[in-house]
XYZ file of C-alpha atoms in Angstrom:
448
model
C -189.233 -10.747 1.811
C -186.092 -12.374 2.899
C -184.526 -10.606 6.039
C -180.878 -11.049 5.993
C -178.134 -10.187 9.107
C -175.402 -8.145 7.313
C -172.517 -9.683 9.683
C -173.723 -13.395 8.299
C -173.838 -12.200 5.178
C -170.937 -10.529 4.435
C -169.059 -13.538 6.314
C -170.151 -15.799 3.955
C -168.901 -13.679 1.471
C -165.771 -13.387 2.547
C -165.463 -17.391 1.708
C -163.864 -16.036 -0.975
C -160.702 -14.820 0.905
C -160.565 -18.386 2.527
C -159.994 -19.667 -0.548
C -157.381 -17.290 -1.479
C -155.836 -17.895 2.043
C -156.052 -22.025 1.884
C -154.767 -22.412 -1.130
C -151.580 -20.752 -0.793
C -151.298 -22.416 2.783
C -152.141 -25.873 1.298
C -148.935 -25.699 -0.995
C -146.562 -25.876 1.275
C -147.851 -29.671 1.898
C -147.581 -31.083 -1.103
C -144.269 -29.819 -2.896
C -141.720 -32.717 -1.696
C -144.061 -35.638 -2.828
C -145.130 -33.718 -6.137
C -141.168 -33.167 -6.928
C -139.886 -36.583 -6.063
C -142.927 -38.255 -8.444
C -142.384 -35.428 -11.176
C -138.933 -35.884 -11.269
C -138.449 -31.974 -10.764
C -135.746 -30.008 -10.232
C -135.626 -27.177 -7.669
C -135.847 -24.567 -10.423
C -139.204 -26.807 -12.013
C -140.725 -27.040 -8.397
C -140.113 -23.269 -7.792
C -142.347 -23.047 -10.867
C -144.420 -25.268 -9.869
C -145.326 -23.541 -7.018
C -144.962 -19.408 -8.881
C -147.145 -20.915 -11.741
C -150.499 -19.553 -9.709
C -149.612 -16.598 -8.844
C -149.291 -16.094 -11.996
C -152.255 -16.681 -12.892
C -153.551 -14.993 -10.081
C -152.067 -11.654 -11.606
C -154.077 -12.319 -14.800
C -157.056 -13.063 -12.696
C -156.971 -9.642 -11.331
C -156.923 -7.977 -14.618
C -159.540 -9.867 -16.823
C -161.992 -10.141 -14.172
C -163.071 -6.127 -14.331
C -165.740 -6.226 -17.533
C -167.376 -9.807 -16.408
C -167.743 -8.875 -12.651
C -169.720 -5.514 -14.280
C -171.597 -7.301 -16.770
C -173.189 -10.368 -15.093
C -172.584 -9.154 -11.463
C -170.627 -9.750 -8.345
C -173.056 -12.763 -7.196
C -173.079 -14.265 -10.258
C -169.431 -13.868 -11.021
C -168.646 -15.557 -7.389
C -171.387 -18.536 -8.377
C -169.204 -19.003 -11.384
C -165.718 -18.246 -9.967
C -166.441 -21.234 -6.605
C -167.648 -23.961 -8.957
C -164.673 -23.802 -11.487
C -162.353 -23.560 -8.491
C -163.613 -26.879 -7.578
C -163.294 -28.699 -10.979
C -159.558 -27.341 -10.974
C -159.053 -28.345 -7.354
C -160.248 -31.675 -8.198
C -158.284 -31.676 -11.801
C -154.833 -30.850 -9.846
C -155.184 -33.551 -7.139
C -156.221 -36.260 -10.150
C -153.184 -34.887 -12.386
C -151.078 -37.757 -13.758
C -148.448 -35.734 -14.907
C -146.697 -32.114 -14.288
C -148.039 -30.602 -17.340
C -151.641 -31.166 -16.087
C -150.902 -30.249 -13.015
C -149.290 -26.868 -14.435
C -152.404 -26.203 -16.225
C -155.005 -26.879 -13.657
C -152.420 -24.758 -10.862
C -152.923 -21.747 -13.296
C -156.029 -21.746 -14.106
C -156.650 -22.498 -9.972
C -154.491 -18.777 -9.961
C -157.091 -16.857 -12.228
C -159.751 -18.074 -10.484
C -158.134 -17.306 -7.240
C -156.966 -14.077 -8.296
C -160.337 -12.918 -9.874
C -162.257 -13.555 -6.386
C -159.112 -11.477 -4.621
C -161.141 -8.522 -6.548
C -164.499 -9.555 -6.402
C -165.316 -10.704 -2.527
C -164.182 -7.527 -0.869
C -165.976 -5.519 -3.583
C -169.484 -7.052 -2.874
C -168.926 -6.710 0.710
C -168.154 -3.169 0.358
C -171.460 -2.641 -1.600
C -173.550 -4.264 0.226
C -172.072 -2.786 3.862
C -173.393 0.415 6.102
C -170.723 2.995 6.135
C -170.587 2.673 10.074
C -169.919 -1.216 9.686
C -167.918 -1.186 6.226
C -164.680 -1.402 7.628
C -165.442 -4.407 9.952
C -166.878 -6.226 7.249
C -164.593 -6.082 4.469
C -161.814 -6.659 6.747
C -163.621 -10.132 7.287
C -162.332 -11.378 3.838
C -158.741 -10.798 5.516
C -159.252 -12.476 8.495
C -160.601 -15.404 7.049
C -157.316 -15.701 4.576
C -155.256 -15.582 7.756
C -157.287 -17.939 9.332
C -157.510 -20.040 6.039
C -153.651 -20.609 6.061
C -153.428 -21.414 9.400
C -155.893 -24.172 8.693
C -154.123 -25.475 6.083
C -150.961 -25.937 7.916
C -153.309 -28.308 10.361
C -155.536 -30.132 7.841
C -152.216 -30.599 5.494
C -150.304 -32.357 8.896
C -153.326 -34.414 9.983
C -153.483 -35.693 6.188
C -149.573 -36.878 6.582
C -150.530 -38.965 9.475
C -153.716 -40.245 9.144
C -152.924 -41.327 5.176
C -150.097 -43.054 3.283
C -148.533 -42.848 -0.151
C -149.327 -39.934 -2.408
C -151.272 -38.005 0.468
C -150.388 -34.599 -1.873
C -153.289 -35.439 -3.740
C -155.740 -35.564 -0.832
C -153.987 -31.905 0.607
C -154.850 -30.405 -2.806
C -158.705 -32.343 -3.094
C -159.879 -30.921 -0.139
C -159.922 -27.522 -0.915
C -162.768 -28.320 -3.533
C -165.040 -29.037 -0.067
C -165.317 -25.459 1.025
C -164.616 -23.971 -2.497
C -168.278 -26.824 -3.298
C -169.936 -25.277 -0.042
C -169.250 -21.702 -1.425
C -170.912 -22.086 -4.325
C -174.007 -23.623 -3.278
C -174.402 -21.014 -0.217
C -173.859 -18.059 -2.982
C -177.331 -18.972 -4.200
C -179.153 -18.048 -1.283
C -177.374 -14.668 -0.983
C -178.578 -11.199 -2.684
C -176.759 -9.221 -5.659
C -175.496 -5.941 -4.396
C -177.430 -3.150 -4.614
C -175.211 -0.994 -6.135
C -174.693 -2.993 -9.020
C -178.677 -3.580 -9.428
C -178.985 0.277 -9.728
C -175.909 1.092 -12.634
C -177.870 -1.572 -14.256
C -180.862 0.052 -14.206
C -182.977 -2.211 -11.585
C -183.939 -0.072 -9.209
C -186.612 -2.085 -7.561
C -184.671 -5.270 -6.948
C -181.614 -2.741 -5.705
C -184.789 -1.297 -3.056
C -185.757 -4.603 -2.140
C -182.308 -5.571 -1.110
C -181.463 -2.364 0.604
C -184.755 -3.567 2.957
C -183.638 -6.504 3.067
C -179.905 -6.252 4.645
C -182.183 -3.782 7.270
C -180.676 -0.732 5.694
C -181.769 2.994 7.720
C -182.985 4.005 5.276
C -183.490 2.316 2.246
C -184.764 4.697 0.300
C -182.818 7.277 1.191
C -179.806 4.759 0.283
C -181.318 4.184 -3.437
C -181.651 8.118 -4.002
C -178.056 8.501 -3.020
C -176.390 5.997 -5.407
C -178.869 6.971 -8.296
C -177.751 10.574 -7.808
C -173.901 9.285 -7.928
C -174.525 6.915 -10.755
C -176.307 9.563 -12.440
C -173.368 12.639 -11.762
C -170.689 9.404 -12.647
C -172.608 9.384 -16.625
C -169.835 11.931 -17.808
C -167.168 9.529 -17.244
C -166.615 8.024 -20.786
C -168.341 4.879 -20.759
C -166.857 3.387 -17.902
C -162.985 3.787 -18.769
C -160.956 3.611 -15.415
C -158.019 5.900 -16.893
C -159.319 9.456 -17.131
C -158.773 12.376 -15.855
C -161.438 12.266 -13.507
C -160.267 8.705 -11.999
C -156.623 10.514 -11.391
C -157.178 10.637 -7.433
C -158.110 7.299 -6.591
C -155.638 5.545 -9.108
C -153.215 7.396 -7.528
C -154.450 6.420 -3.928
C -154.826 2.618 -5.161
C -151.309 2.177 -6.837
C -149.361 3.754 -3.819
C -151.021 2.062 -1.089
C -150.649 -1.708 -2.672
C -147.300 -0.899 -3.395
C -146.344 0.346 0.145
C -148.252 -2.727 1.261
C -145.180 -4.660 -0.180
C -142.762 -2.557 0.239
C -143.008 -3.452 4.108
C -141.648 -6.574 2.961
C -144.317 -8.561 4.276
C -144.793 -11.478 2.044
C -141.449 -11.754 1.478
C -140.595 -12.062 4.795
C -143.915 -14.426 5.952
C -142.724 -16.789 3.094
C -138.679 -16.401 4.134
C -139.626 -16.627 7.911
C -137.640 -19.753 8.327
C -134.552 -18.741 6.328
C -134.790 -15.402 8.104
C -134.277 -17.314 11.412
C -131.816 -19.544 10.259
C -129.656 -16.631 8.755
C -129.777 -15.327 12.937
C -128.342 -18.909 13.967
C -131.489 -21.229 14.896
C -131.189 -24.743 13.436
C -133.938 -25.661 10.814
C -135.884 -27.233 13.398
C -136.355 -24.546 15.884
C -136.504 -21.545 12.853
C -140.102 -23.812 11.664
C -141.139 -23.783 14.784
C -140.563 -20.102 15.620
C -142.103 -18.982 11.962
C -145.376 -20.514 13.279
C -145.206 -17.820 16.137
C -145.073 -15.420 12.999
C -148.262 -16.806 11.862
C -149.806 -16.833 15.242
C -149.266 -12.793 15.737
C -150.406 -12.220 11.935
C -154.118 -13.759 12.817
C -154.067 -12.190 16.837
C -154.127 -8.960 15.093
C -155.885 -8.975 12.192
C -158.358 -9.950 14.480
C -157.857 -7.019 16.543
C -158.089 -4.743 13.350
C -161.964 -5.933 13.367
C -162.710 -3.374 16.272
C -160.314 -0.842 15.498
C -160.763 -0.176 11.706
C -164.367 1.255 11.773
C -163.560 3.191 15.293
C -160.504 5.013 14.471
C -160.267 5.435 10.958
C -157.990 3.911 8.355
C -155.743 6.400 8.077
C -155.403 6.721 11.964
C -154.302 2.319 11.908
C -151.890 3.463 8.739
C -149.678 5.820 10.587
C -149.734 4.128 14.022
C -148.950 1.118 11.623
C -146.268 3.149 9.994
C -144.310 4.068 13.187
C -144.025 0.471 14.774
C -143.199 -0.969 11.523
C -140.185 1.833 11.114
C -139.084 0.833 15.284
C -138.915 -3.010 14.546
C -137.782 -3.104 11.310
C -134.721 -1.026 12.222
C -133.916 -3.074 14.694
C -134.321 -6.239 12.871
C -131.483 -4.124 10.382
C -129.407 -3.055 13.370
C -129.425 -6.870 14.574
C -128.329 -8.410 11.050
C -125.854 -5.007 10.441
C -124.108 -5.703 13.788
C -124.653 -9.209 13.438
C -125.908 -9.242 17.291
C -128.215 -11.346 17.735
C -127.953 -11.675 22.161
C -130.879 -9.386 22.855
C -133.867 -10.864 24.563
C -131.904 -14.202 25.167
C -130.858 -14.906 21.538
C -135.042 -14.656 20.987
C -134.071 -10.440 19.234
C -135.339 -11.340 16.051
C -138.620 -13.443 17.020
C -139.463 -10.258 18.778
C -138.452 -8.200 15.924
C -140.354 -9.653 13.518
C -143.149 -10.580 15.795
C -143.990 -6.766 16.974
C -143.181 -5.684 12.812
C -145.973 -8.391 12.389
C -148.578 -6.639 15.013
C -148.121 -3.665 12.970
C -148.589 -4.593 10.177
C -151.483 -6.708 10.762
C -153.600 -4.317 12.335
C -152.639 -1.383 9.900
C -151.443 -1.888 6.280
C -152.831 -5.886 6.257
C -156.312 -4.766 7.290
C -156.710 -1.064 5.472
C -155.516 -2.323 2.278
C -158.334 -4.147 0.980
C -161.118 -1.979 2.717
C -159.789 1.329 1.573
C -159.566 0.038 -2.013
C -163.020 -1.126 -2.304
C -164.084 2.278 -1.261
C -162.742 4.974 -3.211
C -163.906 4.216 -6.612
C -166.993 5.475 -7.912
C -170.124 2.878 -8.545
C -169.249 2.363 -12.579
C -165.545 1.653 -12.571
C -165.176 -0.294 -8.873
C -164.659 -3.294 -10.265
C -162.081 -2.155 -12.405
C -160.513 -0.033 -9.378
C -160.192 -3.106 -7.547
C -158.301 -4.890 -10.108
C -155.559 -2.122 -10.330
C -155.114 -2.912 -6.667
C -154.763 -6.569 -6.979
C -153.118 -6.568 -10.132
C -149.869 -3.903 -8.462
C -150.155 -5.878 -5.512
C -149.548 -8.984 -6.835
C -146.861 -7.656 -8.940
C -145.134 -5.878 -6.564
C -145.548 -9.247 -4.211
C -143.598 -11.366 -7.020
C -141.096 -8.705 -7.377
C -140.277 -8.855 -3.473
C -140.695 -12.821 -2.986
C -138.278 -13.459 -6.033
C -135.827 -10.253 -4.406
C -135.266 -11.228 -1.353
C -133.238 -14.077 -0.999
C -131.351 -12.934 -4.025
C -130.198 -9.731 -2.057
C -130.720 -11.377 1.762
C -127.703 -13.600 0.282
C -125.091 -10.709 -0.905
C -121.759 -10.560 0.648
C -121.793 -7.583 2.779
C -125.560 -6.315 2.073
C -127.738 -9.547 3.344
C -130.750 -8.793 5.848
C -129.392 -5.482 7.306
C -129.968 -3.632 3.990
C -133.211 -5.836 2.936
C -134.593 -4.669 6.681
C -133.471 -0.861 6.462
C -134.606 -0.583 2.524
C -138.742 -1.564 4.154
C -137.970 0.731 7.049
C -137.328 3.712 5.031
C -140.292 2.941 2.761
C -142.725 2.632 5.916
C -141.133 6.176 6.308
C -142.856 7.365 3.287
C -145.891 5.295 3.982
C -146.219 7.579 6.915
C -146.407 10.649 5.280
C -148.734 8.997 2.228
C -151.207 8.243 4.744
C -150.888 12.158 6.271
C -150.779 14.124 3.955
C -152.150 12.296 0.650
C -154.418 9.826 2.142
C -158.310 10.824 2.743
C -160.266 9.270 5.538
C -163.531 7.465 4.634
C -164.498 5.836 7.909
C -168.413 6.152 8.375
C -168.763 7.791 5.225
C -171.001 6.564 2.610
C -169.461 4.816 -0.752
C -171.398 7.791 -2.717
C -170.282 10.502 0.153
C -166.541 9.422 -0.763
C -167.150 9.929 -4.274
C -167.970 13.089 -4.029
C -164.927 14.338 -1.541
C -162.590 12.290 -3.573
C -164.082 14.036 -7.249
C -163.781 17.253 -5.447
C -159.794 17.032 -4.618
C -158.741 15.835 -8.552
């Protein structure tokens, strides 16, 4: 039998956020060649751009019933190889409305492995080690974009004319690698058992060098078996209250920090403090540069103290720096630490949030649903995440630009929801560090 290392594993996995990560990263490349040859106006490129997070919303949603029925190793198989062909379909687009199509369709693909990867990883993880592992699918989307950014400027000066189509080709490389690696890889466990296959879900419990691994079948047959009563698999009953709850609130707080809008806005946020264009580029990458320092740092933390622990620590810097990135815009001050305020500002809000709501988010998610309806669970996560993330990135530059609101209110509006986030995480939030995915179940069925 196959021996596998569960850090190796789950890594390779978590391919699936590096995708995610990349390919929002590798747009930033391409969009002045792509409008000048498309003819498009700023309104069309906007679009251009939005179109795959679009479809990344709809990827979140449809991706529930398939990822059940044919498995999460399958479903990744299928998910890598067609995000290839439409890598490779956008870079040979000859005109806009191809590219359009093959940028959406790159979206649902994108937006169905957003539920998928941390999922598997969850199901396949020891409770002591879950945290760590999931969280790997974040740090390799933070890593992924920073990647980008470097492969995307070595492209621009190693190659001439229409380099946008090389930027946008490569990403079939590791999206090709993906797939072929996902073959040697097992199908979780968890899924083998609500499907009935209890020996192949043994087999793979000794194979990832579980405890105990039949201990570890026993316990998800038992919660499989106790989870029959809930209605054929529906996620909205009575009995899934709890957890919906728990999901919807904590990807909607994750926004309401503000953070994609203001890790897309970075280098209008700087300008609107006085740095030329130039210098607010080259000060956003310092952003970006904090974001992966301590995401990385969440990978020892998250398993050791707990996610609810990271949440309110999270909660409390987040409140400190993004008042003072208010006060600075209110007072329109922007002297302290040598004219640098608002780097350090949004650099410590960064830290924060990196550590905290960026690396609890996905982890807690993929825990709290029971065995039948995870899938489905995860889904409503993405899916109000990536709502609420379109909501904020179209927002804020509409209300960062009102006479006599602009940044101050934007910045005190996310403080004062991290204020709430706070007391979510005390008082709502449970605490499912080196607990078992069936051992959750069972708190979480107890407190609807």
């Amino acid at each position: 039998m196959k021996q596998y290392n569960i850090f190796r594993l789950s890594l390779l996995i978590a391919m699936g956020g590096f995708l995610f990560g990349y390919d929002i990263a590798m747009m930033s490349g391409p969009t002045a060649q792509i409008q000048e040859l498309f003819n498009l106006s700023d309104s069309s490129l906007g679009f251009t751009v939005a179109i795959a997070i679009i479809g990344t919303i709809i990827g979140t949603v449809i991706i529930g019933k398939p990822a059940e029925k044919y498995g999460r190793k399958r479903s990744l198989i299928f998910l890598s190889g067609m995000f290839a062909l439409s890598a490779i379909g956008s870079a040979l687009a000859q005109s806009w409305y191809i590219l359009m199509f093959f940028r959406f369709i790159t979206g649902i693909f994108l937006g169905s492995t957003t539920v998928v990867t941390p999922m598997f990883i969850a199901e396949i993880s020891p409770a002591s080690k879950r945290g760590k592992l999931v969280l790997l699918n974040q740090f390799l989307v933070v890593f992924s974009i920073f990647l980008a950014y470097v492969i995307n400027y070595v492209i621009s000066q190693a190659f001439a004319g229409e380099t946008w189509r090389i930027m946008i080709g490569v990403e079939a490389v590791p999206a090709i690698i993906f797939f072929i690696l996902l073959f040697s890889v097992p199908e979780s466990p968890r899924w083998l058992v609500n499907k009935n296959r209890k020996a192949e879900a043994l087999q793979v419990f000794e194979s990832i060098g579980a405890k105990d691994p039949h201990g570890e079948l026993n316990s998800v047959v038992e919660a499989i078996e106790a989870e029959m009563h809930l209605e054929h698999g529906k996620l909205f009953v009575k009995e899934n209250r709890f957890p919906i709850i728990l999901t919807i609130l904590i990807a909607a707080f994750n926004q309401l920090a503000g953070i994609n809008a203001i890790m897309i806005y970075a280098p209008r946020v700087f300008e609107m403090a006085g740095f030329a264009t130039d210098s607010a580029l080259l000060q956003s990458i310092s952003i970006g540069l904090t974001n992966l320092a301590f995401t990385f740092l969440a990978l020892f933390l998250i398993d050791r103290y707990g996610r609810r622990t990271l949440l309110m620590v999270g909660s409390v810097g987040m409140v400190f720096f993004l008042s003072m990135l208010s006060k600075a815009f209110y007072t329109n001050n922007f002297t302290e630490f040598g004219g640098y305020g608002v780097m350090v500002y949004l650099m410590g809000f960064i830290a924060f949030f990196a550590f905290s709501q960026g690396a609890v988010l996905w982890v807690f998610i993929s825990e709290i649903f029971p065995n039948k309806i995870r899938s489905k669970g995860q889904a409503l996560g993405s899916f109000t995440h990536w709502i609420m993330a379109a909501a904020l990135i179209w927002g804020f530059p509409i209300v960062a630009e009102m006479p006599g609101i602009g940044g101050g209110f934007s910045f005190a509006f996310f403080a004062v929801m991290m204020v709430l986030h706070f007391f979510f995480a005390w008082k709502l939030m449970p605490e499912t560090k080196g607990k078992s995915l069936e051992e959750i179940q069972r708190e979480i069925q107890n407190r609807n």
